[in-house]
mmCIF file of C-alpha atoms in Angstrom:
data_model
loop_
_atom_site.group_PDB
_atom_site.id
_atom_site.type_symbol
_atom_site.label_atom_id
_atom_site.label_comp_id
_atom_site.label_asym_id
_atom_site.label_seq_id
_atom_site.Cartn_x
_atom_site.Cartn_y
_atom_site.Cartn_z
ATOM 1 C CA UNK A 144 -1.563 33.293 -30.455
ATOM 2 C CA UNK A 145 -3.463 36.809 -30.359
ATOM 3 C CA UNK A 146 -3.063 36.265 -26.847
ATOM 4 C CA UNK A 147 0.658 35.089 -26.424
ATOM 5 C CA UNK A 148 0.906 38.548 -28.051
ATOM 6 C CA UNK A 149 -0.801 40.684 -25.716
ATOM 7 C CA UNK A 150 0.807 38.872 -22.722
ATOM 8 C CA UNK A 151 4.505 39.793 -24.292
ATOM 9 C CA UNK A 152 3.395 43.029 -25.131
ATOM 10 C CA UNK A 153 1.930 43.363 -21.404
ATOM 11 C CA UNK A 154 5.307 41.794 -19.603
ATOM 12 C CA UNK A 155 7.532 44.337 -21.983
ATOM 13 C CA UNK A 156 6.126 47.146 -20.893
ATOM 14 C CA UNK A 157 5.971 46.056 -17.137
ATOM 15 C CA UNK A 158 9.852 45.342 -17.588
ATOM 16 C CA UNK A 159 10.176 49.090 -19.112
ATOM 17 C CA UNK A 160 7.981 50.310 -15.715
ATOM 18 C CA UNK A 161 9.957 48.594 -13.505
ATOM 19 C CA UNK A 162 13.147 49.949 -14.942
ATOM 20 C CA UNK A 163 11.628 53.431 -14.933
ATOM 21 C CA UNK A 164 11.016 53.178 -11.172
ATOM 22 C CA UNK A 165 13.990 51.698 -10.420
ATOM 23 C CA UNK A 166 15.968 55.563 -11.457
ATOM 24 C CA UNK A 167 13.158 57.164 -10.727
ATOM 25 C CA UNK A 168 12.833 56.973 -6.679
ATOM 26 C CA UNK A 169 16.640 57.468 -6.044
ATOM 27 C CA UNK A 170 16.349 60.040 -8.951
ATOM 28 C CA UNK A 171 13.406 62.316 -6.608
ATOM 29 C CA UNK A 172 15.634 61.640 -3.580
ATOM 30 C CA UNK A 173 18.860 63.230 -5.160
ATOM 31 C CA UNK A 174 16.346 66.201 -6.754
ATOM 32 C CA UNK A 175 14.737 66.651 -3.240
ATOM 33 C CA UNK A 176 18.260 66.668 -1.293
ATOM 34 C CA UNK A 177 19.556 68.926 -4.337
ATOM 35 C CA UNK A 178 16.690 71.491 -3.883
ATOM 36 C CA UNK A 179 16.728 71.424 -0.406
ATOM 37 C CA UNK A 180 20.633 72.319 -0.680
ATOM 38 C CA UNK A 181 19.968 75.448 -3.382
ATOM 39 C CA UNK A 182 17.326 76.668 -0.982
ATOM 40 C CA UNK A 183 19.738 76.815 1.620
ATOM 41 C CA UNK A 184 22.689 78.585 0.174
ATOM 42 C CA UNK A 185 20.021 81.424 -0.977
ATOM 43 C CA UNK A 186 18.428 81.284 2.922
ATOM 44 C CA UNK A 187 21.088 83.507 4.202
ATOM 45 C CA UNK A 188 23.320 86.541 3.310
ATOM 46 C CA UNK A 189 26.502 84.441 4.112
ATOM 47 C CA UNK A 190 25.552 81.912 1.634
ATOM 48 C CA UNK A 191 24.530 85.002 -1.110
ATOM 49 C CA UNK A 192 27.611 87.613 -0.384
ATOM 50 C CA UNK A 193 30.378 84.324 -0.607
ATOM 51 C CA UNK A 194 32.295 83.687 -3.813
ATOM 52 C CA UNK A 195 32.757 80.004 -2.674
ATOM 53 C CA UNK A 196 29.229 79.706 -2.141
ATOM 54 C CA UNK A 197 27.912 81.170 -5.301
ATOM 55 C CA UNK A 198 29.757 79.002 -7.415
ATOM 56 C CA UNK A 199 28.872 76.162 -5.587
ATOM 57 C CA UNK A 200 25.391 77.382 -5.901
ATOM 58 C CA UNK A 201 26.384 77.797 -9.646
ATOM 59 C CA UNK A 202 27.386 73.807 -9.802
ATOM 60 C CA UNK A 203 24.899 72.697 -8.167
ATOM 61 C CA UNK A 204 22.299 74.287 -10.059
ATOM 62 C CA UNK A 205 23.616 73.188 -13.128
ATOM 63 C CA UNK A 206 23.634 69.807 -11.640
ATOM 64 C CA UNK A 207 19.833 69.754 -10.504
ATOM 65 C CA UNK A 208 18.866 70.257 -13.843
ATOM 66 C CA UNK A 209 21.266 67.833 -15.680
ATOM 67 C CA UNK A 210 19.280 65.495 -13.557
ATOM 68 C CA UNK A 211 16.085 66.276 -13.883
ATOM 69 C CA UNK A 212 16.143 66.360 -17.985
ATOM 70 C CA UNK A 213 18.317 63.118 -17.920
ATOM 71 C CA UNK A 214 15.581 61.218 -15.702
ATOM 72 C CA UNK A 215 12.582 62.695 -18.310
ATOM 73 C CA UNK A 216 14.643 61.692 -21.390
ATOM 74 C CA UNK A 217 15.700 57.680 -20.000
ATOM 75 C CA UNK A 218 11.847 57.671 -18.970
ATOM 76 C CA UNK A 219 10.700 58.512 -22.574
ATOM 77 C CA UNK A 220 12.883 56.294 -23.439
ATOM 78 C CA UNK A 221 12.541 53.549 -21.575
ATOM 79 C CA UNK A 222 8.284 53.855 -22.723
ATOM 80 C CA UNK A 223 9.484 54.304 -25.930
ATOM 81 C CA UNK A 224 7.253 57.955 -26.194
ATOM 82 C CA UNK A 225 8.550 59.966 -29.253
ATOM 83 C CA UNK A 226 8.322 63.755 -29.161
ATOM 84 C CA UNK A 227 8.798 66.217 -31.572
ATOM 85 C CA UNK A 228 11.524 67.643 -33.110
ATOM 86 C CA UNK A 229 11.068 71.216 -31.414
ATOM 87 C CA UNK A 230 10.361 69.820 -28.263
ATOM 88 C CA UNK A 231 13.030 67.041 -28.227
ATOM 89 C CA UNK A 232 15.732 69.935 -29.525
ATOM 90 C CA UNK A 233 14.544 71.727 -26.119
ATOM 91 C CA UNK A 234 15.752 68.977 -24.082
ATOM 92 C CA UNK A 235 19.130 68.278 -26.249
ATOM 93 C CA UNK A 236 19.601 71.945 -26.044
ATOM 94 C CA UNK A 237 19.612 72.237 -21.426
ATOM 95 C CA UNK A 238 20.813 69.161 -21.431
ATOM 96 C CA UNK A 239 24.298 69.867 -23.660
ATOM 97 C CA UNK A 240 24.388 73.293 -21.877
ATOM 98 C CA UNK A 241 24.354 72.138 -18.088
ATOM 99 C CA UNK A 242 26.887 69.095 -18.776
ATOM 100 C CA UNK A 243 29.529 71.320 -20.016
ATOM 101 C CA UNK A 244 29.074 74.145 -16.392
ATOM 102 C CA UNK A 245 30.109 71.566 -13.812
ATOM 103 C CA UNK A 246 33.500 71.449 -15.619
ATOM 104 C CA UNK A 247 33.733 74.815 -15.998
ATOM 105 C CA UNK A 248 32.294 75.728 -12.837
ATOM 106 C CA UNK A 249 35.180 73.284 -11.116
ATOM 107 C CA UNK A 250 37.669 75.254 -12.825
ATOM 108 C CA UNK A 251 36.549 78.188 -10.892
ATOM 109 C CA UNK A 252 36.488 76.745 -7.552
ATOM 110 C CA UNK A 253 39.507 75.075 -8.025
ATOM 111 C CA UNK A 254 41.585 78.712 -8.893
ATOM 112 C CA UNK A 255 39.650 79.994 -6.065
ATOM 113 C CA UNK A 256 41.422 77.640 -3.701
ATOM 114 C CA UNK A 257 44.283 78.043 -5.480
ATOM 115 C CA UNK A 258 44.436 81.814 -4.585
ATOM 116 C CA UNK A 259 43.316 81.427 -1.078
ATOM 117 C CA UNK A 260 46.633 79.118 -0.252
ATOM 118 C CA UNK A 261 49.093 80.798 -2.291
ATOM 119 C CA UNK A 262 48.317 84.094 -2.155
ATOM 120 C CA UNK A 263 46.060 84.748 1.076
ATOM 121 C CA UNK A 264 46.631 88.621 1.133
ATOM 122 C CA UNK A 265 45.179 89.365 -2.555
ATOM 123 C CA UNK A 266 42.732 86.824 -2.170
ATOM 124 C CA UNK A 267 40.111 89.436 -1.080
ATOM 125 C CA UNK A 268 41.157 91.603 -3.793
ATOM 126 C CA UNK A 269 41.807 88.782 -6.984
ATOM 127 C CA UNK A 270 38.463 87.108 -5.860
ATOM 128 C CA UNK A 271 35.635 89.124 -5.408
ATOM 129 C CA UNK A 272 31.527 89.247 -6.048
ATOM 130 C CA UNK A 273 31.626 91.388 -9.061
ATOM 131 C CA UNK A 274 34.318 89.066 -10.424
ATOM 132 C CA UNK A 275 32.718 86.099 -9.568
ATOM 133 C CA UNK A 276 29.000 86.750 -11.175
ATOM 134 C CA UNK A 277 31.372 87.792 -14.376
ATOM 135 C CA UNK A 278 33.262 84.152 -14.500
ATOM 136 C CA UNK A 279 29.809 82.419 -13.918
ATOM 137 C CA UNK A 280 28.271 84.747 -16.886
ATOM 138 C CA UNK A 281 31.522 84.034 -18.770
ATOM 139 C CA UNK A 282 30.910 80.412 -17.827
ATOM 140 C CA UNK A 283 27.244 80.242 -19.654
ATOM 141 C CA UNK A 284 28.534 82.083 -22.228
ATOM 142 C CA UNK A 285 31.530 79.608 -23.627
ATOM 143 C CA UNK A 286 28.815 76.040 -22.761
ATOM 144 C CA UNK A 287 26.275 77.738 -24.610
ATOM 145 C CA UNK A 288 28.612 78.248 -27.406
ATOM 146 C CA UNK A 289 28.375 74.356 -28.082
ATOM 147 C CA UNK A 290 24.800 75.059 -28.827
ATOM 148 C CA UNK A 291 24.586 77.629 -31.007
ATOM 149 C CA UNK A 292 27.064 75.514 -33.493
ATOM 150 C CA UNK A 293 24.376 72.436 -32.874
ATOM 151 C CA UNK A 294 21.918 75.110 -34.157
ATOM 152 C CA UNK A 295 23.805 75.640 -37.671
ATOM 153 C CA UNK A 296 24.588 71.966 -37.652
ATOM 154 C CA UNK A 297 21.008 71.161 -38.032
ATOM 155 C CA UNK A 298 20.985 72.003 -41.594
ATOM 156 C CA UNK A 299 22.425 68.358 -42.268
ATOM 157 C CA UNK A 300 18.811 66.616 -40.809
ATOM 158 C CA UNK A 301 16.346 66.994 -44.283
ATOM 159 C CA UNK A 302 13.959 68.610 -42.003
ATOM 160 C CA UNK A 303 12.133 69.836 -45.146
ATOM 161 C CA UNK A 304 11.481 66.218 -46.098
ATOM 162 C CA UNK A 305 9.752 65.259 -43.244
ATOM 163 C CA UNK A 306 5.775 64.650 -43.795
ATOM 164 C CA UNK A 307 5.883 65.410 -40.124
ATOM 165 C CA UNK A 308 8.300 66.756 -36.998
ATOM 166 C CA UNK A 309 7.619 63.299 -35.115
ATOM 167 C CA UNK A 310 10.197 61.752 -34.627
ATOM 168 C CA UNK A 311 10.933 57.898 -36.170
ATOM 169 C CA UNK A 312 13.198 57.619 -32.693
ATOM 170 C CA UNK A 313 13.602 58.240 -29.106
ATOM 171 C CA UNK A 314 14.658 61.900 -28.280
ATOM 172 C CA UNK A 315 18.525 61.334 -28.081
ATOM 173 C CA UNK A 316 21.498 64.272 -29.235
ATOM 174 C CA UNK A 317 21.957 61.141 -31.558
ATOM 175 C CA UNK A 318 18.764 61.001 -33.387
ATOM 176 C CA UNK A 319 18.853 65.130 -33.720
ATOM 177 C CA UNK A 320 22.322 65.358 -34.828
ATOM 178 C CA UNK A 321 23.586 62.053 -37.327
ATOM 179 C CA UNK A 322 25.650 63.766 -39.577
ATOM 180 C CA UNK A 323 29.019 63.012 -39.124
ATOM 181 C CA UNK A 324 30.599 66.462 -38.674
ATOM 182 C CA UNK A 325 28.327 66.885 -35.840
ATOM 183 C CA UNK A 326 29.160 63.784 -34.373
ATOM 184 C CA UNK A 327 33.056 64.570 -34.997
ATOM 185 C CA UNK A 328 32.476 68.194 -33.563
ATOM 186 C CA UNK A 329 30.984 66.899 -30.691
ATOM 187 C CA UNK A 330 34.252 64.869 -29.631
ATOM 188 C CA UNK A 331 36.352 67.573 -30.389
ATOM 189 C CA UNK A 332 34.420 70.199 -28.177
ATOM 190 C CA UNK A 333 34.372 67.849 -25.505
ATOM 191 C CA UNK A 334 38.134 66.545 -25.827
ATOM 192 C CA UNK A 335 39.675 70.243 -25.563
ATOM 193 C CA UNK A 336 37.375 71.156 -22.316
ATOM 194 C CA UNK A 337 37.727 67.825 -20.520
ATOM 195 C CA UNK A 338 41.076 68.243 -21.274
ATOM 196 C CA UNK A 339 41.640 72.014 -20.192
ATOM 197 C CA UNK A 340 39.921 71.303 -17.360
ATOM 198 C CA UNK A 341 42.094 68.508 -16.333
ATOM 199 C CA UNK A 342 45.021 70.213 -16.874
ATOM 200 C CA UNK A 343 43.853 73.741 -14.980
ATOM 201 C CA UNK A 344 42.788 71.654 -11.967
ATOM 202 C CA UNK A 345 45.527 69.465 -12.145
ATOM 203 C CA UNK A 346 47.195 72.602 -11.669
ATOM 204 C CA UNK A 347 45.782 74.043 -9.072
ATOM 205 C CA UNK A 348 46.295 71.129 -7.337
ATOM 206 C CA UNK A 349 49.927 70.783 -7.390
ATOM 207 C CA UNK A 350 50.159 74.249 -6.496
ATOM 208 C CA UNK A 351 48.842 73.874 -3.313
ATOM 209 C CA UNK A 352 50.921 70.932 -2.206
ATOM 210 C CA UNK A 353 53.891 73.263 -3.320
ATOM 211 C CA UNK A 354 52.561 75.858 -0.793
ATOM 212 C CA UNK A 355 51.859 73.337 1.725
ATOM 213 C CA UNK A 356 55.492 72.891 2.108
ATOM 214 C CA UNK A 357 56.354 76.178 2.715
ATOM 215 C CA UNK A 358 56.534 77.646 5.852
ATOM 216 C CA UNK A 359 54.738 80.591 5.684
ATOM 217 C CA UNK A 360 51.532 78.927 4.467
ATOM 218 C CA UNK A 361 48.727 77.786 6.564
ATOM 219 C CA UNK A 362 49.074 74.715 7.160
ATOM 220 C CA UNK A 363 45.136 73.836 8.212
ATOM 221 C CA UNK A 364 44.059 75.880 4.826
ATOM 222 C CA UNK A 365 46.372 74.604 2.984
ATOM 223 C CA UNK A 366 45.045 70.583 4.143
ATOM 224 C CA UNK A 367 41.980 71.818 3.575
ATOM 225 C CA UNK A 368 42.342 72.840 -0.195
ATOM 226 C CA UNK A 369 43.970 69.911 -1.169
ATOM 227 C CA UNK A 370 41.372 67.785 -0.060
ATOM 228 C CA UNK A 371 38.812 70.231 -1.660
ATOM 229 C CA UNK A 372 40.791 69.870 -4.928
ATOM 230 C CA UNK A 373 41.434 66.191 -4.820
ATOM 231 C CA UNK A 374 37.398 66.273 -4.436
ATOM 232 C CA UNK A 375 37.156 68.427 -7.873
ATOM 233 C CA UNK A 376 39.133 65.574 -9.998
ATOM 234 C CA UNK A 377 37.078 63.328 -8.632
ATOM 235 C CA UNK A 378 33.926 64.975 -9.859
ATOM 236 C CA UNK A 379 35.738 66.224 -12.944
ATOM 237 C CA UNK A 380 36.246 62.313 -13.549
ATOM 238 C CA UNK A 381 32.583 61.515 -13.504
ATOM 239 C CA UNK A 382 31.554 64.050 -15.246
ATOM 240 C CA UNK A 383 34.098 62.757 -17.985
ATOM 241 C CA UNK A 384 32.421 59.284 -17.719
ATOM 242 C CA UNK A 385 28.736 60.037 -17.786
ATOM 243 C CA UNK A 386 30.201 61.593 -21.539
ATOM 244 C CA UNK A 387 31.146 57.944 -22.145
ATOM 245 C CA UNK A 388 28.350 56.540 -20.731
ATOM 246 C CA UNK A 389 26.809 55.595 -24.386
ATOM 247 C CA UNK A 390 29.523 54.973 -25.972
ATOM 248 C CA UNK A 391 30.630 52.475 -23.609
ATOM 249 C CA UNK A 392 27.126 50.529 -23.835
ATOM 250 C CA UNK A 393 27.133 50.557 -27.703
ATOM 251 C CA UNK A 394 30.642 48.752 -27.600
ATOM 252 C CA UNK A 395 28.964 46.066 -24.991
ATOM 253 C CA UNK A 396 25.976 46.045 -27.306
ATOM 254 C CA UNK A 397 27.860 43.961 -29.413
ATOM 255 C CA UNK A 398 29.285 41.411 -26.983
ATOM 256 C CA UNK A 399 25.925 40.570 -24.718
ATOM 257 C CA UNK A 400 22.605 39.954 -25.034
ATOM 258 C CA UNK A 401 19.723 42.474 -24.579
ATOM 259 C CA UNK A 402 18.337 41.631 -20.977
ATOM 260 C CA UNK A 403 21.738 41.736 -19.597
ATOM 261 C CA UNK A 404 22.670 44.665 -21.313
ATOM 262 C CA UNK A 405 19.387 46.626 -19.936
ATOM 263 C CA UNK A 406 20.777 45.724 -16.381
ATOM 264 C CA UNK A 407 24.033 46.922 -17.365
ATOM 265 C CA UNK A 408 22.532 50.185 -18.979
ATOM 266 C CA UNK A 409 20.553 50.684 -15.355
ATOM 267 C CA UNK A 410 23.560 50.440 -13.515
ATOM 268 C CA UNK A 411 25.715 52.470 -15.737
ATOM 269 C CA UNK A 412 22.806 55.385 -15.680
ATOM 270 C CA UNK A 413 22.701 55.211 -11.939
ATOM 271 C CA UNK A 414 26.414 55.433 -10.747
ATOM 272 C CA UNK A 415 27.655 57.039 -14.238
ATOM 273 C CA UNK A 416 25.054 59.625 -14.884
ATOM 274 C CA UNK A 417 22.734 60.002 -11.578
ATOM 275 C CA UNK A 418 25.562 59.828 -8.671
ATOM 276 C CA UNK A 419 27.756 62.244 -10.102
ATOM 277 C CA UNK A 420 25.086 64.867 -9.792
ATOM 278 C CA UNK A 421 24.510 64.873 -6.297
ATOM 279 C CA UNK A 422 27.604 64.422 -5.205
ATOM 280 C CA UNK A 423 28.121 68.752 -5.222
ATOM 281 C CA UNK A 424 25.184 68.436 -2.236
ATOM 282 C CA UNK A 425 27.261 65.768 -0.525
ATOM 283 C CA UNK A 426 30.145 67.193 -0.550
ATOM 284 C CA UNK A 427 30.020 70.829 0.059
ATOM 285 C CA UNK A 428 26.553 70.258 1.793
ATOM 286 C CA UNK A 429 27.624 67.962 4.391
ATOM 287 C CA UNK A 430 31.473 68.118 4.201
ATOM 288 C CA UNK A 431 31.224 72.477 5.058
ATOM 289 C CA UNK A 432 30.780 73.384 8.503
ATOM 290 C CA UNK A 433 28.935 76.278 8.058
ATOM 291 C CA UNK A 434 26.076 74.624 5.231
ATOM 292 C CA UNK A 435 26.262 71.607 7.191
ATOM 293 C CA UNK A 436 23.730 72.621 10.123
ATOM 294 C CA UNK A 437 21.638 74.522 7.847
ATOM 295 C CA UNK A 438 20.925 71.794 5.049
ATOM 296 C CA UNK A 439 20.106 69.353 7.893
ATOM 297 C CA UNK A 440 17.504 72.090 9.268
ATOM 298 C CA UNK A 441 15.860 72.347 6.127
ATOM 299 C CA UNK A 442 15.731 68.528 5.545
ATOM 300 C CA UNK A 443 14.229 67.821 8.184
ATOM 301 C CA UNK A 444 11.803 70.804 8.193
ATOM 302 C CA UNK A 445 10.702 69.541 5.244
ATOM 303 C CA UNK A 446 10.325 65.664 5.832
ATOM 304 C CA UNK A 447 8.494 66.197 9.311
ATOM 305 C CA UNK A 448 6.116 68.706 7.422
ATOM 306 C CA UNK A 449 5.201 65.995 4.792
ATOM 307 C CA UNK A 450 5.154 63.127 7.178
ATOM 308 C CA UNK A 451 2.768 65.087 9.672
ATOM 309 C CA UNK A 452 -0.756 64.958 9.506
#
């Protein structure tokens, strides 16, 4: 019986290690591409001094941080490693901030494309570097407000009654904020945020479509803006789907067995959590004629440097 229990424990550990490797390898590839893209956006003055590229940098930075934090939490949960409450709180704080930055940044980027098409003569005066930096500061401030509310909601947890700061379960937002008020606040905040972002991006999309029919509008610019805003809607939808990842798994877990649930959770994690975080580098890195040669140059240089003896 002892030999069987040891073999069973080894098998479970091997299974968890394989699940970690399945997600860690593509995550490292995505992180490498995203970091190269971030370096490319800071390598030339044309990227540092253009409002659109500054917003892309902010979006990509948030996606990269979210991808790294999500993967660390996923590995800790897969290996069933428990953290202390303060360390887990740091991870959850970063995760909550950067998760909301992407949809709000997409709203600002959509507004930039709307102004560029509908008000081309006033675009240079409406969208400036000073206003763009101010908008980025406002984005981070808005997304940080939710964290301050979480800190106040931590009072619901009886930390003073704990014998140790070591968590009894794996690190997650649900295990940090277990009260019904915290869960309801998160749902209302996310619903309000994504509905507002969806309405704003849709308004910009419709405005560009209407402007494209005007004879005075640059057709090429309107067509490019139309495709960009459509991609923004897709990114916003994927960001929304990533917030529904855990509730959806909770519903599925009631109707399927554990092995199937693990396989589905890995598939969902790769497609719903990881994939949206690498779309920015693919869309703006390969789709933009200005960024593409710089990004490809840095990617090939990095790969050749690592491969060379």
